């Protein structure tokens, strides 16, 4: 029997008994009210995802693209919104592009290139321009801007792409109980009971999303129960995660002591920079953050101090409080809020789950395992990055390509990122909590943290990362995502970004950089080594190989060298390392010696660099043998 290092409540022994079913109330009602009868449906699937926000949709999409059977449940009615995350950072734009949905996201969103800061006027009567700069100052980012899009648009794009893979979100469904019996003879060891809720009752009684978690409290709400037998569960069910509670996983951290207001609205204003990200320190209203949104709309965050979030503030009152801060904070400019679509007063929690899984089969992601403020625009990005990281690994395990213990690398890679995110959030809060904060202090912090905040600097360390060959190509960082660089396909001289070569298909990519193919020694080494790199003992369909030669497209490849490569099946997979006159990819990566080979994971993170020689062949074979499931 497989035993995870992560048991319930993070007990490393994993010996706590399975959680008892949480349906005693329903059972009692069924026993005392004999007229109540609920139909029971039984079913099975590979992966059950609870929660169809951005994290759950991302998990379902990646798994379905890898031909894994998946079901995606959500307690919401169709088109009902939960959460308001709207910022998409450059790395996540790259991920969406790799999934085939990047263009639609870019077409239906606001692109934020500019950041402007305002400081108090000397006479204390309002604000004045302090500085302006690029919002995203990361030259290695393919998309050097931040995207702002409504959460319903983000979810709609993901849902439509998911439908193309044959997966439909199952709405108005809530989990009731969970049980697990990790027996080798049972291919579906996790049993989840769920309730299908009646949409008409939900509408008629105006039952809140949170209250739907206790459907037995409402007469006629349950249409039927389903027993779903699954191999794995992913809980993407928010900060009050039902899944996390079933595993008794604690959240570590605390709640902030500052209240903030947030409002989405259409501005009526003479403010000079309404289509930029604006960071404002007002002598009349304190700190404000202003973000442009699609179709001329905007979002504003205002600091309120202490005391407001300790009570439930009605929407109408919240709008008055935030709108007044808005008017005062933008003086001497006019700033009036029209067409308010959302307004809330909140006090953020800054917490991270003690662990991200239980029993080796049940995982949590997104807000279920880390909660923070929206100040850094990281919520949806962190959530989708969690499940993008987890889902392809689950795909390998479900297809029996990999040993189950690779799933432990999900927490190894994503929990440190969550802790770093919370630390960034705390720095922002400490900054805005001071009475003498300047806009320059915020911009300094933003640009100090931009590699992390943009996602471009995310660097993983785990079983899946072998850093021993870093000195072979110091300019290519092992653990980071493959750089956004252009190469030229030899057969038609078509320029292609490395990211477009590595569109997501669930496969590893092996890039062979042999050096100059005009060198006879290089050709001889290719003839000897290429078949060996191509015949690694791997499950079929998990590795694609490419060759990048150290030349530009002004060079004619000798016929005998071209024939060698074509005979190995590389017809459209050989590239020049540069356009004529441009900087060589070899120079950018600082390739040393007689060539290198680098391996890229399905999520486009560089996992190993080895020499282009017999030792390199052995190192690649060893890398895979450490986790590949015996065939």
Coordinates of C-alpha atoms in Angstrom, one line a residue:
X1 CA 0.0 0.0 0.0
X2 CA 1.3 3.4 -0.9
X3 CA 1.8 5.7 2.1
X4 CA 2.2 9.4 1.6
X5 CA 4.6 11.4 3.6
X6 CA 1.7 13.8 4.1
X7 CA -1.1 12.4 6.1
X8 CA -4.2 14.1 7.5
X9 CA -3.3 17.1 9.6
X10 CA 0.2 16.8 8.2
X11 CA 1.0 13.8 10.5
X12 CA 4.0 12.4 8.7
X13 CA 2.9 8.9 9.7
X14 CA -0.4 9.3 7.9
X15 CA -2.0 7.0 10.5
X16 CA -5.0 9.1 11.6
X17 CA -8.2 7.2 10.7
X18 CA -10.2 8.5 7.7
X19 CA -12.4 11.4 8.5
X20 CA -15.9 10.3 9.5
X21 CA -18.8 11.2 7.2
X22 CA -20.2 14.6 7.9
X23 CA -23.9 13.7 7.1
X24 CA -25.2 12.7 10.5
X25 CA -27.8 15.5 10.3
X26 CA -29.1 14.3 7.0
X27 CA -29.2 10.7 8.1
X28 CA -31.1 11.7 11.2
X29 CA -33.7 13.6 9.2
X30 CA -34.1 10.6 6.9
X31 CA -34.7 8.3 9.8
X32 CA -37.2 10.5 11.6
X33 CA -39.0 11.7 8.5
X34 CA -39.7 8.6 6.6
X35 CA -41.3 10.4 3.7
X36 CA -38.0 12.0 2.7
X37 CA -36.3 10.0 0.0
X38 CA -33.2 11.0 -1.9
X39 CA -32.2 9.2 -5.1
X40 CA -28.6 7.8 -4.9
X41 CA -26.3 7.8 -8.0
X42 CA -22.9 6.0 -8.1
X43 CA -20.1 7.0 -10.4
X44 CA -16.3 7.0 -10.7
X45 CA -13.6 9.2 -12.3
X46 CA -9.9 9.7 -12.1
X47 CA -9.7 13.1 -10.5
X48 CA -12.5 15.0 -8.7
X49 CA -12.1 18.8 -8.5
X50 CA -14.1 20.7 -5.9
X51 CA -14.5 24.3 -6.9
X52 CA -14.7 25.8 -10.4
X53 CA -12.9 29.1 -9.9
X54 CA -9.7 29.9 -11.8
X55 CA -7.7 27.2 -9.8
X56 CA -10.2 24.4 -10.4
X57 CA -10.8 25.3 -14.0
X58 CA -7.0 25.4 -14.7
X59 CA -6.6 21.9 -13.0
X60 CA -9.5 20.5 -15.1
X61 CA -8.2 21.9 -18.3
X62 CA -4.6 20.6 -17.9
X63 CA -5.9 17.2 -16.9
X64 CA -8.4 16.9 -19.7
X65 CA -5.7 18.0 -22.2
X66 CA -3.7 15.0 -20.9
X67 CA -6.8 12.7 -21.4
X68 CA -7.4 12.2 -17.7
X69 CA -11.0 11.6 -16.7
X70 CA -12.0 14.5 -14.6
X71 CA -15.2 15.9 -12.9
X72 CA -15.5 19.5 -11.8
X73 CA -18.0 20.5 -9.2
X74 CA -19.1 23.9 -8.0
X75 CA -21.8 25.0 -5.5
X76 CA -22.6 28.1 -7.6
X77 CA -25.3 28.5 -10.1
X78 CA -24.2 29.1 -13.7
X79 CA -22.9 32.6 -14.2
X80 CA -22.8 33.2 -10.4
X81 CA -19.6 34.9 -9.3
X82 CA -17.5 34.2 -6.2
X83 CA -14.4 36.3 -5.6
X84 CA -13.2 39.3 -7.5
X85 CA -9.6 38.5 -8.5
X86 CA -8.8 40.3 -11.8
X87 CA -5.1 40.7 -12.2
X88 CA -3.1 38.4 -14.5
X89 CA 0.7 38.7 -14.3
X90 CA 3.1 38.1 -17.2
X91 CA 4.0 34.6 -16.4
X92 CA 0.4 33.5 -16.2
X93 CA -0.2 35.2 -19.5
X94 CA 2.5 32.9 -20.9
X95 CA 0.8 29.9 -19.3
X96 CA -2.5 30.8 -20.9
X97 CA -0.8 31.2 -24.2
X98 CA 0.7 27.7 -23.9
X99 CA -2.8 26.4 -23.3
X100 CA -4.2 28.0 -26.5
X101 CA -6.3 30.7 -24.7
X102 CA -3.8 33.6 -24.4
X103 CA -5.0 35.6 -27.3
X104 CA -8.6 35.6 -26.2
X105 CA -7.5 36.8 -22.7
X106 CA -5.5 39.6 -24.2
X107 CA -8.3 40.7 -26.5
X108 CA -10.8 40.9 -23.7
X109 CA -8.8 42.6 -21.0
X110 CA -7.1 45.9 -20.1
X111 CA -3.3 45.9 -20.6
X112 CA -1.5 47.9 -17.9
X113 CA 1.9 49.2 -19.1
X114 CA 2.2 52.3 -17.1
X115 CA 2.5 53.0 -13.3
X116 CA 2.1 56.5 -11.9
X117 CA 2.6 57.7 -8.4
X118 CA 1.2 60.7 -6.6
X119 CA 2.4 62.4 -3.4
X120 CA 1.0 65.1 -1.1
X121 CA 1.2 68.7 -2.2
X122 CA 3.4 70.9 -0.1
X123 CA 0.4 72.9 1.2
X124 CA -1.5 69.7 2.2
X125 CA -4.5 70.4 0.0
X126 CA -4.3 67.4 -2.3
X127 CA -2.0 65.3 -4.5
X128 CA 0.6 66.0 -7.2
X129 CA 2.4 63.8 -9.7
X130 CA 5.5 62.2 -8.2
X131 CA 6.8 59.7 -10.8
X132 CA 5.9 57.4 -13.6
X133 CA 7.5 54.3 -15.0
X134 CA 6.9 50.9 -16.7
X135 CA 4.5 48.8 -14.6
X136 CA 6.4 45.6 -15.6
X137 CA 10.1 46.2 -15.9
X138 CA 11.1 42.7 -16.7
X139 CA 13.0 42.5 -20.0
X140 CA 12.9 38.7 -20.0
X141 CA 9.1 38.7 -19.9
X142 CA 7.4 37.8 -23.2
X143 CA 4.4 40.0 -22.2
X144 CA 5.7 43.1 -20.5
X145 CA 2.4 44.2 -19.1
X146 CA -0.2 43.2 -16.5
X147 CA -3.7 42.2 -17.5
X148 CA -6.8 43.3 -15.7
X149 CA -10.0 41.4 -16.6
X150 CA -13.3 40.7 -14.9
X151 CA -13.4 37.4 -13.0
X152 CA -16.4 36.3 -15.0
X153 CA -14.4 36.8 -18.2
X154 CA -11.5 34.8 -16.9
X155 CA -13.7 31.9 -15.9
X156 CA -15.7 32.1 -19.1
X157 CA -12.6 31.7 -21.3
X158 CA -11.4 28.8 -19.2
X159 CA -14.8 27.1 -19.3
X160 CA -15.2 27.4 -23.0
X161 CA -11.7 25.9 -23.6
X162 CA -12.7 23.1 -21.1
X163 CA -15.9 22.4 -23.1
X164 CA -13.7 21.8 -26.2
X165 CA -12.1 19.0 -24.2
X166 CA -15.5 17.5 -23.3
X167 CA -15.7 18.7 -19.7
X168 CA -18.6 20.6 -18.3
X169 CA -18.8 22.3 -14.9
X170 CA -21.4 20.5 -12.7
X171 CA -23.1 23.4 -11.0
X172 CA -25.1 23.5 -7.7
X173 CA -23.3 20.5 -6.3
X174 CA -21.7 20.4 -2.8
X175 CA -19.5 17.8 -1.1
X176 CA -21.1 16.1 1.9
X177 CA -18.6 13.5 3.1
X178 CA -15.2 12.0 2.2
X179 CA -13.7 8.6 3.0
X180 CA -10.5 6.9 1.9
X181 CA -9.3 3.4 2.0
X182 CA -5.8 3.2 0.4
X183 CA -6.0 -0.5 -0.6
X184 CA -3.9 -1.7 -3.6
X185 CA -6.8 -3.7 -5.0
X186 CA -9.1 -0.6 -5.1
X187 CA -8.4 1.6 -8.2
X188 CA -10.7 4.3 -6.8
X189 CA -9.8 4.5 -3.1
X190 CA -11.4 7.9 -2.3
X191 CA -15.1 8.0 -1.8
X192 CA -16.9 11.4 -2.0
X193 CA -20.6 11.8 -1.3
X194 CA -22.0 15.0 -2.9
X195 CA -25.4 16.6 -3.0
X196 CA -27.1 17.9 -6.2
X197 CA -29.0 21.0 -5.1
X198 CA -32.2 22.3 -6.7
X199 CA -31.5 25.5 -8.6
X200 CA -35.1 26.7 -8.2
X201 CA -34.9 26.4 -4.4
X202 CA -31.6 28.2 -4.4
X203 CA -33.1 31.1 -6.3
X204 CA -36.4 31.2 -4.5
X205 CA -34.9 31.1 -1.0
X206 CA -31.8 33.2 -2.0
X207 CA -29.5 30.8 -0.2
X208 CA -26.0 32.1 0.1
X209 CA -23.0 30.2 -1.4
X210 CA -21.6 29.6 2.1
X211 CA -25.0 28.3 3.5
X212 CA -25.2 25.8 0.7
X213 CA -22.5 23.8 2.4
X214 CA -25.2 22.6 4.9
X215 CA -28.0 21.7 2.5
X216 CA -29.9 19.7 5.1
X217 CA -30.8 23.0 6.7
X218 CA -33.2 23.8 3.8
X219 CA -36.3 21.8 3.0
X220 CA -36.4 20.6 -0.6
X221 CA -32.9 21.8 -1.4
X222 CA -31.4 18.4 -2.2
X223 CA -32.4 16.8 -5.5
X224 CA -30.3 13.7 -5.0
X225 CA -27.0 12.3 -3.7
X226 CA -24.0 11.0 -5.7
X227 CA -21.4 8.6 -4.5
X228 CA -18.3 9.3 -6.6
X229 CA -15.3 7.0 -6.4
X230 CA -12.1 8.6 -7.4
X231 CA -8.3 8.2 -7.5
X232 CA -7.5 11.8 -6.5
X233 CA -9.3 14.9 -5.2
X234 CA -8.2 18.5 -5.6
X235 CA -9.9 21.0 -3.3
X236 CA -10.0 24.4 -5.0
X237 CA -12.8 25.5 -2.7
X238 CA -11.6 28.8 -1.3
X239 CA -10.4 30.3 2.0
X240 CA -13.1 28.4 4.0
X241 CA -12.2 25.1 2.2
X242 CA -14.3 22.1 3.0
X243 CA -11.6 19.9 1.6
X244 CA -9.0 21.3 4.0
X245 CA -11.3 20.9 6.9
X246 CA -11.8 17.2 6.1
X247 CA -8.0 16.7 6.3
X248 CA -7.7 18.7 9.6
X249 CA -5.0 20.9 8.0
X250 CA -4.3 24.0 10.0
X251 CA -3.7 27.5 8.5
X252 CA -0.7 29.2 9.9
X253 CA -0.4 33.0 10.1
X254 CA -2.6 35.8 11.3
X255 CA -5.1 38.5 10.3
X256 CA -4.0 42.0 9.5
X257 CA -5.2 44.9 11.7
X258 CA -5.9 47.4 8.9
X259 CA -9.3 47.7 7.1
X260 CA -9.5 48.4 3.4
X261 CA -12.3 49.3 1.1
X262 CA -12.5 48.2 -2.5
X263 CA -14.9 49.3 -5.3
X264 CA -15.4 48.6 -9.0
X265 CA -17.0 51.5 -10.8
X266 CA -17.0 53.8 -13.8
X267 CA -15.1 57.0 -13.0
X268 CA -16.3 60.5 -13.9
X269 CA -13.1 62.5 -13.5
X270 CA -10.6 65.0 -14.8
X271 CA -7.8 62.9 -13.2
X272 CA -4.9 63.0 -15.8
X273 CA -3.8 59.3 -15.7
X274 CA -7.0 57.2 -15.5
X275 CA -5.7 54.4 -17.7
X276 CA -2.5 53.8 -15.7
X277 CA -2.0 51.9 -12.4
X278 CA -1.9 54.7 -9.9
X279 CA -0.4 54.6 -6.4
X280 CA -1.5 57.6 -4.3
X281 CA -0.5 58.9 -0.9
X282 CA -3.1 61.6 -0.1
X283 CA -2.8 64.0 2.8
X284 CA -6.6 64.0 3.0
X285 CA -7.4 60.2 2.7
X286 CA -4.2 58.2 3.2
X287 CA -3.2 55.4 0.8
X288 CA -5.1 54.6 -2.4
X289 CA -4.5 52.2 -5.3
X290 CA -6.3 52.8 -8.6
X291 CA -6.4 50.2 -11.4
X292 CA -7.9 50.7 -14.9
X293 CA -10.4 48.0 -16.0
X294 CA -11.9 47.1 -19.3
X295 CA -14.5 49.4 -21.0
X296 CA -13.4 52.5 -19.1
X297 CA -14.1 51.1 -15.7
X298 CA -11.8 51.1 -12.7
X299 CA -11.1 49.5 -9.3
X300 CA -9.9 51.5 -6.3
X301 CA -8.5 50.3 -3.0
X302 CA -8.7 52.7 -0.1
X303 CA -7.2 52.4 3.4
X304 CA -9.8 52.8 6.2
X305 CA -7.7 52.2 9.3
X306 CA -9.2 50.0 12.0
X307 CA -12.7 49.1 13.1
X308 CA -14.8 49.0 10.0
X309 CA -14.4 45.3 9.1
X310 CA -15.3 44.1 12.6
X311 CA -19.0 44.4 11.6
X312 CA -21.0 43.5 8.5
X313 CA -21.2 46.7 6.5
X314 CA -24.2 46.9 4.2
X315 CA -23.4 47.5 0.5
X316 CA -25.0 50.9 0.4
X317 CA -23.0 52.1 3.5
X318 CA -19.8 50.6 2.1
X319 CA -20.2 52.5 -1.2
X320 CA -20.7 55.8 0.7
X321 CA -17.5 55.2 2.8
X322 CA -15.3 54.2 -0.1
X323 CA -16.8 56.9 -2.5
X324 CA -16.0 59.6 0.1
X325 CA -12.4 58.4 0.5
X326 CA -12.2 58.4 -3.3
X327 CA -13.4 62.0 -3.6
X328 CA -11.0 63.3 -0.9
X329 CA -8.1 61.1 -2.0
X330 CA -8.0 62.4 -5.5
X331 CA -8.3 66.1 -4.7
X332 CA -7.7 68.6 -6.3
X333 CA -9.0 66.4 -9.2
X334 CA -12.6 65.5 -9.5
X335 CA -13.3 61.7 -9.0
X336 CA -16.9 60.6 -8.8
X337 CA -18.0 56.9 -8.8
X338 CA -20.8 55.9 -11.2
X339 CA -22.2 52.5 -12.0
X340 CA -20.8 50.8 -9.0
X341 CA -20.8 47.0 -9.7
X342 CA -19.1 45.8 -6.5
X343 CA -18.0 47.3 -3.2
X344 CA -16.7 45.6 -0.1
X345 CA -14.8 46.4 3.2
X346 CA -12.4 43.8 4.3
X347 CA -9.6 42.9 6.6
X348 CA -7.2 40.4 5.0
X349 CA -5.8 37.3 6.5
X350 CA -2.2 36.3 5.8
X351 CA -2.0 32.6 6.3
X352 CA -0.5 29.4 4.7
X353 CA -1.7 25.9 5.2
X354 CA 0.6 23.7 7.2
X355 CA 0.6 21.2 4.3
X356 CA -1.0 21.0 0.9
X357 CA -2.2 17.3 0.9
X358 CA -3.4 14.3 2.8
X359 CA -3.1 10.6 2.3
X360 CA -1.1 11.2 -0.9
X361 CA -4.4 11.5 -2.8
X362 CA -6.2 14.6 -1.6
X363 CA -4.8 18.0 -2.4
X364 CA -5.7 21.7 -1.8
X365 CA -4.8 24.6 -4.0
X366 CA -5.4 28.4 -4.3
X367 CA -7.1 30.2 -1.4
X368 CA -7.7 26.8 0.2
X369 CA -4.0 26.8 1.1
X370 CA -2.9 30.4 1.1
X371 CA -4.9 33.6 1.9
X372 CA -3.6 37.2 1.5
X373 CA -4.7 40.6 0.5
X374 CA -5.2 41.6 -3.1
X375 CA -2.6 44.4 -3.0
X376 CA 0.1 42.6 -5.1
X377 CA -2.4 41.3 -7.7
X378 CA -1.4 37.7 -7.0
X379 CA -4.6 35.8 -6.0
X380 CA -5.7 34.2 -9.3
X381 CA -2.1 33.9 -10.4
X382 CA -1.0 31.9 -7.3
X383 CA -4.1 29.8 -7.5
X384 CA -3.7 28.8 -11.1
X385 CA 0.0 28.3 -10.7
X386 CA -0.7 25.8 -7.9
X387 CA -3.0 23.7 -10.1
X388 CA -0.9 24.1 -13.2
X389 CA 2.0 22.6 -11.2
X390 CA -0.1 19.8 -9.7
X391 CA -2.2 18.8 -12.6
X392 CA 0.4 17.6 -15.1
X393 CA 2.1 15.5 -12.3
X394 CA -1.3 13.9 -11.6
X395 CA -1.6 13.2 -15.3
X396 CA 1.6 11.3 -15.2
X397 CA 0.6 9.3 -12.2
X398 CA -2.9 8.5 -13.5
X399 CA -1.4 7.2 -16.8
X400 CA 1.1 5.2 -14.7
X401 CA 4.0 7.0 -16.3
X402 CA 5.3 8.1 -12.9
X403 CA 5.6 6.9 -9.4
X404 CA 3.1 8.4 -7.0
X405 CA 5.7 10.0 -4.8
X406 CA 6.3 12.6 -7.5
X407 CA 3.1 14.3 -6.2
X408 CA 5.1 15.3 -3.0
X409 CA 6.9 17.8 -5.3
X410 CA 3.7 19.8 -5.5
X411 CA 4.1 21.0 -1.9
X412 CA 7.9 21.1 -2.2
X413 CA 7.6 23.6 -5.0
X414 CA 4.5 25.6 -4.3
X415 CA 4.5 26.0 -0.5
X416 CA 7.7 28.0 -0.5
X417 CA 6.2 30.2 -3.1
X418 CA 3.2 30.7 -0.9
X419 CA 5.3 31.7 2.1
X420 CA 7.2 34.2 -0.1
X421 CA 3.9 35.6 -1.3
X422 CA 2.7 36.2 2.3
X423 CA 6.0 37.9 3.1
X424 CA 5.5 40.3 0.1
X425 CA 2.0 41.0 1.3
X426 CA 3.3 41.8 4.8
X427 CA 5.8 44.2 3.4
X428 CA 3.1 46.0 1.4
X429 CA 0.9 46.2 4.5
X430 CA 3.8 47.5 6.7
X431 CA 4.5 50.1 4.1
X432 CA 0.9 51.4 3.9
X433 CA 0.5 51.1 7.6
X434 CA 3.0 53.9 8.2
X435 CA 1.8 57.5 8.3
X436 CA 4.8 58.8 6.4
X437 CA 4.9 56.3 3.5
X438 CA 5.9 57.8 0.2
X439 CA 5.0 56.6 -3.3
X440 CA 8.7 56.1 -4.0
X441 CA 8.9 53.5 -1.2
X442 CA 6.0 51.5 -2.8
X443 CA 7.6 51.7 -6.3
X444 CA 11.0 50.7 -4.9
X445 CA 9.4 47.7 -3.2
X446 CA 7.4 46.8 -6.4
X447 CA 10.5 46.8 -8.6
X448 CA 12.6 45.0 -5.9
X449 CA 10.0 42.2 -6.0
X450 CA 9.0 42.4 -9.7
X451 CA 10.7 39.1 -10.7
X452 CA 8.6 37.3 -8.0
X453 CA 5.4 39.4 -8.5
X454 CA 5.4 38.9 -12.3
X455 CA 6.0 35.2 -12.0
X456 CA 9.0 35.3 -14.3
X457 CA 11.4 34.7 -11.5
X458 CA 9.7 31.6 -10.0
X459 CA 12.3 29.0 -9.5
X460 CA 11.6 25.5 -8.3
X461 CA 13.7 23.1 -6.3
X462 CA 12.6 19.5 -5.9
X463 CA 13.0 15.9 -7.1
X464 CA 12.1 17.2 -10.6
X465 CA 15.0 19.6 -10.6
X466 CA 18.7 18.6 -11.1
X467 CA 21.0 21.6 -10.7
X468 CA 24.3 19.8 -11.0
X469 CA 24.8 21.0 -14.6
X470 CA 24.2 24.7 -14.0
X471 CA 27.9 25.6 -14.9
X472 CA 27.4 24.2 -18.4
X473 CA 25.1 27.1 -19.3
X474 CA 25.1 29.8 -16.6
X475 CA 22.7 32.0 -18.6
X476 CA 20.0 29.4 -18.5
X477 CA 18.7 29.0 -14.9
X478 CA 17.7 25.5 -13.9
X479 CA 14.4 25.6 -12.1
X480 CA 13.1 28.7 -13.8
X481 CA 10.8 28.7 -16.8
X482 CA 12.4 28.5 -20.2
X483 CA 13.3 32.1 -21.4
X484 CA 11.3 33.9 -24.0
X485 CA 13.8 33.9 -26.9
X486 CA 13.5 33.6 -30.6
X487 CA 15.1 30.9 -32.8
X488 CA 14.7 30.3 -36.6
X489 CA 13.4 27.1 -38.1
X490 CA 15.9 25.9 -40.7
X491 CA 13.4 24.4 -43.2
X492 CA 11.5 27.6 -43.8
X493 CA 13.4 30.4 -41.9
X494 CA 10.3 30.9 -39.7
X495 CA 11.1 32.8 -36.5
X496 CA 9.6 31.1 -33.5
X497 CA 9.7 31.9 -29.8
X498 CA 10.9 29.0 -27.6
X499 CA 7.5 29.3 -25.8
X500 CA 5.7 28.6 -29.1
X501 CA 7.8 25.5 -29.6
X502 CA 6.8 24.4 -26.0
X503 CA 3.0 24.8 -26.2
X504 CA 1.5 22.6 -23.5
X505 CA 1.0 19.0 -24.5
X506 CA 2.0 17.1 -21.4
X507 CA 5.4 16.2 -22.7
X508 CA 9.0 16.9 -21.7
X509 CA 11.2 18.7 -24.2
X510 CA 14.8 17.9 -24.9
X511 CA 16.8 20.6 -26.5
X512 CA 20.1 19.6 -28.0
X513 CA 22.7 22.3 -28.6
X514 CA 25.6 20.5 -30.3
X515 CA 27.5 23.6 -31.5
X516 CA 28.3 24.5 -35.0
X517 CA 27.0 22.0 -37.5
X518 CA 29.6 23.2 -40.0
X519 CA 32.2 21.6 -37.8
X520 CA 33.0 18.1 -38.9
X521 CA 33.6 17.0 -35.3
X522 CA 30.1 18.2 -34.4
X523 CA 28.6 16.2 -37.2
X524 CA 30.4 13.1 -36.1
X525 CA 29.2 13.6 -32.5
X526 CA 25.7 14.1 -33.7
X527 CA 25.8 10.9 -35.7
X528 CA 27.0 9.0 -32.6
X529 CA 24.9 10.6 -29.8
X530 CA 21.6 11.6 -31.4
X531 CA 20.2 8.0 -31.6
X532 CA 21.2 7.5 -28.0
X533 CA 19.3 10.5 -26.8
X534 CA 16.3 9.4 -28.9
X535 CA 16.2 5.9 -27.6
X536 CA 15.9 6.5 -23.9
X537 CA 13.7 3.9 -22.2
X538 CA 10.7 6.1 -21.6
X539 CA 6.9 5.6 -21.8
X540 CA 5.8 6.4 -25.3
X541 CA 4.8 10.0 -26.0
X542 CA 6.3 11.8 -23.1
X543 CA 9.4 13.4 -24.8
X544 CA 9.9 15.5 -27.8
X545 CA 13.5 16.5 -29.0
X546 CA 14.8 19.5 -30.8
X547 CA 18.1 20.6 -32.2
X548 CA 19.4 24.2 -32.0
X549 CA 22.6 24.7 -34.0
X550 CA 25.1 27.5 -33.4
X551 CA 24.6 29.4 -36.6
X552 CA 22.2 32.0 -38.1
X553 CA 20.0 31.7 -41.1
X554 CA 22.7 33.3 -43.4
X555 CA 24.5 29.9 -43.2
X556 CA 23.7 27.1 -45.5
X557 CA 23.6 23.7 -43.8
X558 CA 25.8 21.1 -45.5
X559 CA 23.7 18.4 -47.2
X560 CA 25.3 15.5 -45.3
X561 CA 24.6 17.2 -41.9
X562 CA 21.1 18.0 -42.9
X563 CA 20.5 14.4 -44.1
X564 CA 21.8 13.1 -40.8
X565 CA 19.3 15.1 -38.8
X566 CA 16.4 14.4 -41.1
X567 CA 17.1 10.7 -41.0
X568 CA 16.6 10.9 -37.2
X569 CA 13.1 12.4 -37.7
X570 CA 13.9 16.1 -37.0
X571 CA 12.3 17.5 -40.2
X572 CA 10.7 20.5 -38.5
X573 CA 12.6 20.4 -35.2
X574 CA 15.9 21.9 -36.1
X575 CA 16.6 25.6 -35.6
X576 CA 19.2 28.2 -36.1
X577 CA 20.2 29.7 -32.7
X578 CA 19.9 33.3 -34.1
X579 CA 18.6 35.5 -36.9
X580 CA 21.4 37.0 -39.0
X581 CA 23.0 39.8 -37.0
X582 CA 21.2 39.1 -33.7
X583 CA 22.6 37.7 -30.5
X584 CA 23.1 34.0 -30.5
X585 CA 21.1 31.8 -28.1
X586 CA 24.4 30.1 -27.4
X587 CA 25.9 33.4 -26.2
X588 CA 22.8 34.2 -24.1
X589 CA 22.9 30.9 -22.4
X590 CA 26.7 31.1 -22.1
X591 CA 27.0 27.6 -23.4
X592 CA 30.4 26.1 -22.5
X593 CA 32.5 23.3 -23.9
X594 CA 31.4 21.2 -26.8
X595 CA 27.7 21.7 -26.5
X596 CA 24.9 21.0 -24.0
X597 CA 21.5 19.4 -23.7
X598 CA 18.8 20.9 -21.6
X599 CA 15.5 19.3 -20.5
X600 CA 12.3 21.2 -20.1
X601 CA 9.3 19.9 -18.0
X602 CA 5.7 20.0 -19.3
X603 CA 5.2 23.3 -17.4
X604 CA 8.2 24.8 -19.2
X605 CA 10.5 24.9 -16.2
X606 CA 14.1 23.9 -17.0
X607 CA 14.8 20.7 -15.1
X608 CA 18.3 19.7 -16.1
X609 CA 21.4 20.7 -18.1
X610 CA 23.8 18.0 -19.2
X611 CA 26.9 17.9 -21.5
X612 CA 26.4 16.7 -25.1
X613 CA 28.3 13.5 -24.7
X614 CA 28.0 10.0 -23.3
X615 CA 27.9 11.2 -19.8
X616 CA 25.0 13.5 -20.7
X617 CA 23.1 10.5 -22.2
X618 CA 23.5 8.7 -18.9
X619 CA 22.5 11.7 -16.8
X620 CA 19.2 12.1 -18.8
X621 CA 18.5 8.4 -18.4
X622 CA 19.1 8.7 -14.6
X623 CA 16.9 11.7 -14.3
X624 CA 13.9 9.9 -15.7
X625 CA 14.7 6.6 -14.0
X626 CA 14.5 8.3 -10.6
X627 CA 10.7 8.8 -10.9
X628 CA 9.4 7.1 -14.0
X629 CA 7.1 4.2 -13.2
X630 CA 8.4 0.8 -14.4
X631 CA 6.6 -0.2 -17.6

